[in-house]
Short mmCIF file of C-alpha atoms in Angstrom, two decimals:
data_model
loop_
_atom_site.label_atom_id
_atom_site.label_comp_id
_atom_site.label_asym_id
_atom_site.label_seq_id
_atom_site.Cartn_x
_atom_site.Cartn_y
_atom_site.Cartn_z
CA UNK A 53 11.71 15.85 20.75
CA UNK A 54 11.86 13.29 18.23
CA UNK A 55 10.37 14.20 14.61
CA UNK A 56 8.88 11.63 12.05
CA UNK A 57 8.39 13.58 8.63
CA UNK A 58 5.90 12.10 5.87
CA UNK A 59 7.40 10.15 3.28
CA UNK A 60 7.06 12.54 -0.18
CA UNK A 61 4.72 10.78 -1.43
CA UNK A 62 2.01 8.06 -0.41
CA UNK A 63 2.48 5.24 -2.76
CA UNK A 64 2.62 1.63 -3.76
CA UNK A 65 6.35 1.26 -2.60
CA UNK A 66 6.88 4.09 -0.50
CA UNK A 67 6.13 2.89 3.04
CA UNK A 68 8.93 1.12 4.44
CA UNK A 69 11.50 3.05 6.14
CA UNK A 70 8.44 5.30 7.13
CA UNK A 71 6.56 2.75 8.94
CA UNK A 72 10.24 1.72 10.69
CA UNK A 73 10.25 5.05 11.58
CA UNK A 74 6.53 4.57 13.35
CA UNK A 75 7.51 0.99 14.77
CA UNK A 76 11.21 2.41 16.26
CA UNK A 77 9.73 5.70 18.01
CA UNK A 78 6.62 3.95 18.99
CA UNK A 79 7.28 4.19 22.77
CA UNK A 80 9.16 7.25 22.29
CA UNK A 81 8.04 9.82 25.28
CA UNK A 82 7.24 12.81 22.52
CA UNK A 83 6.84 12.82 19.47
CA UNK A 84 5.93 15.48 16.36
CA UNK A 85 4.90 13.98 13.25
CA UNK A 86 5.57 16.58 10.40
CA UNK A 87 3.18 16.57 7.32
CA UNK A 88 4.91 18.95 5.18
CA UNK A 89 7.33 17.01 3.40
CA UNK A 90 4.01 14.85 1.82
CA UNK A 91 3.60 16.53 -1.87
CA UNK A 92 1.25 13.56 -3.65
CA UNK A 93 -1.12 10.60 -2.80
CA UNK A 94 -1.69 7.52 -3.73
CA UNK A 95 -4.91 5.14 -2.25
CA UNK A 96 -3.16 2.22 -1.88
CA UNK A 97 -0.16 4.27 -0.20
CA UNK A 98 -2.61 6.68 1.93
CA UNK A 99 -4.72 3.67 3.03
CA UNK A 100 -2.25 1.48 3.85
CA UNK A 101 -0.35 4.12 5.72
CA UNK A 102 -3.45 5.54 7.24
CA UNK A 103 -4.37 2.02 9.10
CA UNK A 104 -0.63 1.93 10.25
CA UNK A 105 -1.18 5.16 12.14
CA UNK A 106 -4.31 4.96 13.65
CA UNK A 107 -2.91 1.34 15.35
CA UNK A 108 0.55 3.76 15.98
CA UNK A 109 -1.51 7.01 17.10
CA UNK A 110 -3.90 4.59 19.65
CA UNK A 111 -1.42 3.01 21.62
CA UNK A 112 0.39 6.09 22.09
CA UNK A 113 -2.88 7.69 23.59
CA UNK A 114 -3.47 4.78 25.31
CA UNK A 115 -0.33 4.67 27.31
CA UNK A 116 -0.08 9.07 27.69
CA UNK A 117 2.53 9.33 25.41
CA UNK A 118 2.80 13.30 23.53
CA UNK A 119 2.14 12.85 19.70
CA UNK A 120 2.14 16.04 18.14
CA UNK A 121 1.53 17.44 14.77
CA UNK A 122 2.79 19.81 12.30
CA UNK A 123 1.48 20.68 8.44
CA UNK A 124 -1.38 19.46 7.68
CA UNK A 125 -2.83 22.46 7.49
CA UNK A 126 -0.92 23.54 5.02
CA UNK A 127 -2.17 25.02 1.71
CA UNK A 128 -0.73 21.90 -0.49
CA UNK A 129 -3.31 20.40 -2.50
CA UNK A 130 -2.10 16.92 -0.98
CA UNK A 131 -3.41 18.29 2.55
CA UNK A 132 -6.33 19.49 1.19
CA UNK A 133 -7.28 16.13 -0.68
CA UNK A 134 -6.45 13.98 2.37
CA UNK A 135 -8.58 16.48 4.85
CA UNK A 136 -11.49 15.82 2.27
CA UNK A 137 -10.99 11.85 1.65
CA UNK A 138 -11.35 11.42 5.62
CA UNK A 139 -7.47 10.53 5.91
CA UNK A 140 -6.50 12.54 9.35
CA UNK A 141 -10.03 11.94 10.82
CA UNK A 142 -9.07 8.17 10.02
CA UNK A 143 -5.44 7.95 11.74
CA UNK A 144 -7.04 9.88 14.57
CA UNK A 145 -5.99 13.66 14.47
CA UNK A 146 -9.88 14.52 14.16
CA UNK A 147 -8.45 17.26 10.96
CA UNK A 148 -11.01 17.34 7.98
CA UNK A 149 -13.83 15.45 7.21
CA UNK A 150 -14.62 12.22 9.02
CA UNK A 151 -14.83 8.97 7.42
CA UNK A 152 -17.65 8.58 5.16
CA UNK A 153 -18.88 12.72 5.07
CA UNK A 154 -17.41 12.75 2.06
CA UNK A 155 -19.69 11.36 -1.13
CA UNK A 156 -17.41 11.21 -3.74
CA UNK A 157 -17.68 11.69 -7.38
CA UNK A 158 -16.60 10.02 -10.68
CA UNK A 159 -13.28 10.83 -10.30
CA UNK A 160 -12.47 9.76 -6.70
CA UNK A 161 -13.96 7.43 -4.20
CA UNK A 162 -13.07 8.56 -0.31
CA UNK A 163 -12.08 6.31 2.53
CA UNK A 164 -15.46 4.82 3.29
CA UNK A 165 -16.18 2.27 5.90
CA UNK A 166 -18.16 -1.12 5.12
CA UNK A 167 -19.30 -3.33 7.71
CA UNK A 168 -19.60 -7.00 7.84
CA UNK A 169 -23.58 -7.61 6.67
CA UNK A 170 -25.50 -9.54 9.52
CA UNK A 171 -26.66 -12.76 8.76
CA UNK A 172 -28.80 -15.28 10.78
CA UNK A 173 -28.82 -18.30 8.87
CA UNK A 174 -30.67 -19.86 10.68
CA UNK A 175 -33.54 -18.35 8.86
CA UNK A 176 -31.90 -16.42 6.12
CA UNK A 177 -29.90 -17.84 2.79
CA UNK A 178 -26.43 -16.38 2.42
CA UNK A 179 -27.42 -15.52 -0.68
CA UNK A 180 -28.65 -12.39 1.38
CA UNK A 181 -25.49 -12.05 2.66
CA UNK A 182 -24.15 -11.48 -0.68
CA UNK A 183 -26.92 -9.66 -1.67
CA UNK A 184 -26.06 -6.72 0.42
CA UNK A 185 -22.69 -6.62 -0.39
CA UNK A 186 -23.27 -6.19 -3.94
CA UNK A 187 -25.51 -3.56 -3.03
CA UNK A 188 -22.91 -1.49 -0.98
CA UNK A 189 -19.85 -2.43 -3.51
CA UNK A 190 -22.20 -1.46 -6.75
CA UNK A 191 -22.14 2.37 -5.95
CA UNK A 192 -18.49 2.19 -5.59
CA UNK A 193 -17.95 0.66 -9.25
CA UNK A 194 -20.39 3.37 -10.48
CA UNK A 195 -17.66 5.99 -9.37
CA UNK A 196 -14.31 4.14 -10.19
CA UNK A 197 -16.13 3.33 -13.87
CA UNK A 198 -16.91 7.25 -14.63
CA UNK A 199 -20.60 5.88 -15.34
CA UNK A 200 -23.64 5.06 -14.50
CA UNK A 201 -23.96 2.36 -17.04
CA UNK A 202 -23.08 -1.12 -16.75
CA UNK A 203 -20.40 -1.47 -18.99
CA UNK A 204 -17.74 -4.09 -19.05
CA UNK A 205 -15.56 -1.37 -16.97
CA UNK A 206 -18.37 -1.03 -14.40
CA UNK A 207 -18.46 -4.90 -14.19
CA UNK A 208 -14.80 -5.11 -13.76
CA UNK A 209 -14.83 -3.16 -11.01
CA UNK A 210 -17.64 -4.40 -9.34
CA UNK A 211 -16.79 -7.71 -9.53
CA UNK A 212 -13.14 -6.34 -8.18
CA UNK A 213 -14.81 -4.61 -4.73
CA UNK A 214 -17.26 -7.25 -4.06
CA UNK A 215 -14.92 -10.32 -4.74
CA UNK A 216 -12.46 -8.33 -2.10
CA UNK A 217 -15.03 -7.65 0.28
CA UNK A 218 -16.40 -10.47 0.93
CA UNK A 219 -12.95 -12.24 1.08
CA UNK A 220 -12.49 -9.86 4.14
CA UNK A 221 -15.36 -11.20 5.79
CA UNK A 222 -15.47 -14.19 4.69
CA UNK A 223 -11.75 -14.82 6.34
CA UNK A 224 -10.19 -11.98 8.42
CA UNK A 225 -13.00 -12.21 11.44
CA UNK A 226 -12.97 -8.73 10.88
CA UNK A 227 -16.52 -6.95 10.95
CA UNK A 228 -15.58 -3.98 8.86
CA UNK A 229 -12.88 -3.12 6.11
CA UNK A 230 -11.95 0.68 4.26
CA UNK A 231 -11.85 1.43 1.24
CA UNK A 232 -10.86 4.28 -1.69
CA UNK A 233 -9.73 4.71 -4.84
CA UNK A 234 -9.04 7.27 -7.49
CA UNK A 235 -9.70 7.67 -11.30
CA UNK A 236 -7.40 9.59 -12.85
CA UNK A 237 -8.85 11.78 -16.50
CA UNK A 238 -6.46 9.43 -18.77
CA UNK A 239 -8.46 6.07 -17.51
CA UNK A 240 -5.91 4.93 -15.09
CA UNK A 241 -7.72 3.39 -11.85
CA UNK A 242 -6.63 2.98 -8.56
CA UNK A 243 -8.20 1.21 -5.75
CA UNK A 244 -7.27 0.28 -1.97
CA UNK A 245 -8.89 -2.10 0.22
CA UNK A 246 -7.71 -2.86 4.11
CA UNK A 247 -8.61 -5.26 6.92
CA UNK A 248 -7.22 -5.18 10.09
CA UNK A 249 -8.09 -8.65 11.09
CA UNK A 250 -6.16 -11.94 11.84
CA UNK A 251 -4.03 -11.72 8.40
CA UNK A 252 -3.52 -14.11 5.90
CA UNK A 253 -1.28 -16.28 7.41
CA UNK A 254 -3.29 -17.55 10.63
CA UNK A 255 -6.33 -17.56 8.23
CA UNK A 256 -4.52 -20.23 5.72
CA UNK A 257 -3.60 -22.02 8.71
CA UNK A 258 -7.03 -23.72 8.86
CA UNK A 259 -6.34 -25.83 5.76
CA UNK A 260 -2.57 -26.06 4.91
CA UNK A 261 0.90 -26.02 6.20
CA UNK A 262 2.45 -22.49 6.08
CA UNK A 263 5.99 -22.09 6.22
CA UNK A 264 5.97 -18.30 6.36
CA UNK A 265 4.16 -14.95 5.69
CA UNK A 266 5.34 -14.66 2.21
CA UNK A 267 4.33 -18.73 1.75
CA UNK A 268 1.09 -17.61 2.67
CA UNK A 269 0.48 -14.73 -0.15
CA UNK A 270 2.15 -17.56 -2.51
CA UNK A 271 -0.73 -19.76 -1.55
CA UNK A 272 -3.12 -17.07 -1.47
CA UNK A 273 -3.29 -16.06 -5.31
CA UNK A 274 -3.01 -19.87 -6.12
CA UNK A 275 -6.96 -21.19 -7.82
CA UNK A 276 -8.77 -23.41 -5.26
CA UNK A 277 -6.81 -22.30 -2.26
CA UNK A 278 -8.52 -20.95 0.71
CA UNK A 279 -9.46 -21.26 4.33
CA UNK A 280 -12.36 -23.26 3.85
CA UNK A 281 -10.29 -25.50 1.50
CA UNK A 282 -10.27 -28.72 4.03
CA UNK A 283 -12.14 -27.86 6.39
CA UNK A 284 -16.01 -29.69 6.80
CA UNK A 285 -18.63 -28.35 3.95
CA UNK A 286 -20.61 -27.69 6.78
CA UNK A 287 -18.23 -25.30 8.29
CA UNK A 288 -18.21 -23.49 4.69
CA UNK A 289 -21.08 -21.44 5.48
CA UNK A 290 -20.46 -18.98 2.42
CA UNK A 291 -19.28 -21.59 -0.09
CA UNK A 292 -16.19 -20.22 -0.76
CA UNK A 293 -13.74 -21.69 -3.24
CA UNK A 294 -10.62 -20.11 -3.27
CA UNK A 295 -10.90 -18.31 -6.71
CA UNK A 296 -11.44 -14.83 -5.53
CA UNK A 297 -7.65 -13.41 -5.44
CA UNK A 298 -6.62 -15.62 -8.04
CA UNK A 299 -8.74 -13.85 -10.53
CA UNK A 300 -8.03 -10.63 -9.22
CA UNK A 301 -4.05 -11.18 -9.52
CA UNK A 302 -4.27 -13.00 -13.15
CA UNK A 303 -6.81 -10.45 -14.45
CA UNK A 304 -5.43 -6.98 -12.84
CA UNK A 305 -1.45 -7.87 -13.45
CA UNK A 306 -2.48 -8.18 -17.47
CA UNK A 307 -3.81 -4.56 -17.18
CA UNK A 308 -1.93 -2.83 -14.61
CA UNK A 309 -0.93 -4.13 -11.53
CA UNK A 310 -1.91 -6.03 -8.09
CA UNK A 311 -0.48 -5.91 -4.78
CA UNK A 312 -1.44 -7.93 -1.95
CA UNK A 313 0.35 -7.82 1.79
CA UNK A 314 -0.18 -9.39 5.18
CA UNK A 315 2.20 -9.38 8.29
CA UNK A 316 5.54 -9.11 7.73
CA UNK A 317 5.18 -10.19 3.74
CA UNK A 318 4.07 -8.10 0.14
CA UNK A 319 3.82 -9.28 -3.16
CA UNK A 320 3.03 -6.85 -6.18
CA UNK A 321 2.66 -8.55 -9.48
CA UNK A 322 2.65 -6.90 -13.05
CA UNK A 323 2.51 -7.96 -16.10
CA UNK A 324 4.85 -11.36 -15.61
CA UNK A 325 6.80 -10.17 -12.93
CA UNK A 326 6.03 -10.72 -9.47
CA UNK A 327 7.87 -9.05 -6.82
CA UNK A 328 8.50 -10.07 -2.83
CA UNK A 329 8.80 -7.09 -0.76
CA UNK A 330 8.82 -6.64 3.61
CA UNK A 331 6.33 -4.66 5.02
CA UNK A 332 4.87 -4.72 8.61
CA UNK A 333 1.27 -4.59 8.58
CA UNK A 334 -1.36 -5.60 11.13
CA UNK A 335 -4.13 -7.47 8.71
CA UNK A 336 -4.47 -7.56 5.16
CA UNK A 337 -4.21 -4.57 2.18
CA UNK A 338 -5.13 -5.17 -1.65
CA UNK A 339 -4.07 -2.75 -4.48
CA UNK A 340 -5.05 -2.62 -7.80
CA UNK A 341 -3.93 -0.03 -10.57
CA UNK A 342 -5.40 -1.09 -13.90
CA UNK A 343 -3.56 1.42 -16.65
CA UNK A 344 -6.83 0.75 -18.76
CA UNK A 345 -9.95 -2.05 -18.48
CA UNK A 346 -10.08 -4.65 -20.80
CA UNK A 347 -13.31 -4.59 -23.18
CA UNK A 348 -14.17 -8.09 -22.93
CA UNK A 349 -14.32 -8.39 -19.01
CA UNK A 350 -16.81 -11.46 -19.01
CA UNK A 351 -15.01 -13.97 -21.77
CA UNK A 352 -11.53 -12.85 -19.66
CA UNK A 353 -13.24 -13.99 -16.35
CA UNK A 354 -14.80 -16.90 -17.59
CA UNK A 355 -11.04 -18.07 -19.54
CA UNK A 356 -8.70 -17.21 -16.41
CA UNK A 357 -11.54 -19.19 -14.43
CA UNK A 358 -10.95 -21.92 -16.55
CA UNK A 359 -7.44 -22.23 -16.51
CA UNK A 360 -7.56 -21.89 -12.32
CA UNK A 361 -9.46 -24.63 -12.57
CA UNK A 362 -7.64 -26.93 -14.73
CA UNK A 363 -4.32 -25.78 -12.53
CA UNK A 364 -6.26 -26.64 -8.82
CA UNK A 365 -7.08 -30.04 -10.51
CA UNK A 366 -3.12 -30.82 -11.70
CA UNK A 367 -2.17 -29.72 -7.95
CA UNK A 368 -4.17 -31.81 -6.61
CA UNK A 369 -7.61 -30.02 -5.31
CA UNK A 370 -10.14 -30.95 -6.01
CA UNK A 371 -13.07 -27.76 -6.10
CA UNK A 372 -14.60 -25.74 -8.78
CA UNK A 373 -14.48 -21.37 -8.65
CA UNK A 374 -18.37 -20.95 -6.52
CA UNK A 375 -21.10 -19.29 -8.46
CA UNK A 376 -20.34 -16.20 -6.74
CA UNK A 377 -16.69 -15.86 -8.65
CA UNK A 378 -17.88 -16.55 -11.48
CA UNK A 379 -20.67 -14.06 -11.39
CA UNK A 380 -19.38 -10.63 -13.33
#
């Protein structure tokens, strides 16, 4: 019997020869997947890896293939943190909590579920639509803040959550994305957000020419570039500008870092560096690590906005960031 051990820890960077591990044995007659050798976790790492093994763990059901398991039991704290957060519940091995029992507190945010809001609009404004997912994102800011108030940390992260979210849904065709994140007691930040819909390639492909996966993440954190881009106005249903990762990678690489992956292609950018990595992935993943939250979050916004502007313009495109984006 073939055994797949857990990398030694879930992180940013951590994943690959793991997940070619997953994809090699994935028709493999029986298998034991050993938790012990798994000492930390990450969000971005466990959520990222999570979604990889619940796709992994399904079809194996699905076609009566033996998938066993081995330590997650165990008495590390790592097992114990992922059986709370909802992680074995989530890949499938029913250990722990399920998704979404936990509540989370101001140090941790576990994997919770959001679904796409329903909108008829017909005879409702999208501005409903938004509505309700700055109502579900809020809570989450409140945690990965450490407050209740709404400071410029709060806003940061609430404009983070709900700018991601509603890229999911406003793109992916997916009707529901995960989320989780961690605050750690010096400030540092960590959040994870997955989709497991069409990807960002095959969404891009509705305005522009892309040469390949890794093109498409290039275009992706470019200002005024989206799937809406060129198609109809009328088609644009939620107004959507292309400013939403943008932001996210110029404001979250000057205070930490931001990672972004689809298909076959990953891109993590920090500081000035921007790195292109391989990773297999069915959808999309975001990760954001912010070392510490910059005290001016509005007058950053509204100068990166500015800039992404002036940039879409030189490239030719011809669009301003939507209301929403520029709401903090």
């Amino acid at each position: 019997m073939k055994t797949i051990f857990f990398p030694s820890h879930f992180g940013r960077d951590t994943l690959n020869s793991f997940f070619k591990q997953l994809e090699e044995n994935l028709n493999a007659p029986e298998i034991l997947v050993d938790c012990t050798t798994l000492n930390y976790s990450y969000p971005s790492g466990m959520l990222v890896a999570g979604s990889k093994m619940r796709k992994w763990i399904k079809h194996r059901r699905e076609n009566g293939l033996i998938t066993k398991k081995k330590g997650y039991d165990s008495d590390k704290k790592v097992h114990g943190y992922l059986r709370h957060l909802g992680f074995f519940d989530f890949i499938g091995m029913g250990e722990g909590n399920v998704v979404g029992e936990a509540s989370g507190s101001m140090t941790y945010l576990p994997i919770t579920k959001i679904e796409k809001p329903i909108i008829d609009l017909q005879v409702q404004d999208v501005k409903e639509w938004y509505d309700e997912i700055i109502s579900q994102t809020r809570r989450f800011a409140t945690l990965l803040s450490g407050t209740n108030e709404y400071t410029e940390e709060n806003k940061l992260y609430h404009y983070a959550l709900r700018e991601i979210v509603r890229n999911v849904f406003e793109h992916s065709l997916a009707d529901e994305c995960y989320l989780c994140g961690q605050r750690w007691a010096d400030g540092r930040v960590e959040v994870a957000v997955i989709d497991e819909g069409v990807g960002i390639s095959a969404s891009l492909k509705r305005s522009f020419e892309i040469e390949s996966e890794i093109d498409a993440l290039r275009k992706a954190i470019k200002p005024g570039v989206s799937s809406t881009t060129k198609i109809a106005e009328a088609d644009n249903i939620y107004d959507n500008s292309g400013f939403g990762l943008y932001v996210l990678e110029q404001l979250v690489s000057s205070f930490g870092w931001f990672m972004l992956g689809s298909g076959s292609a990953k891109i993590v950018s920090q500081g000035k560096a921007m790195r292109e990595q391989e990773l297999n992935f069915d959808g999309t993943y975001i990760g954001l690590r912010l070392n510490s939250a910059p005290r001016q979050f509005s007058g950053i916004l509204d100068d990166i906005i500015s800039q992404g502007e002036h940039e879409a313009e030189v490239s030719g495109i011809k669009t301003t960031a939507s209301g929403m984006s520029k709401f903090s």
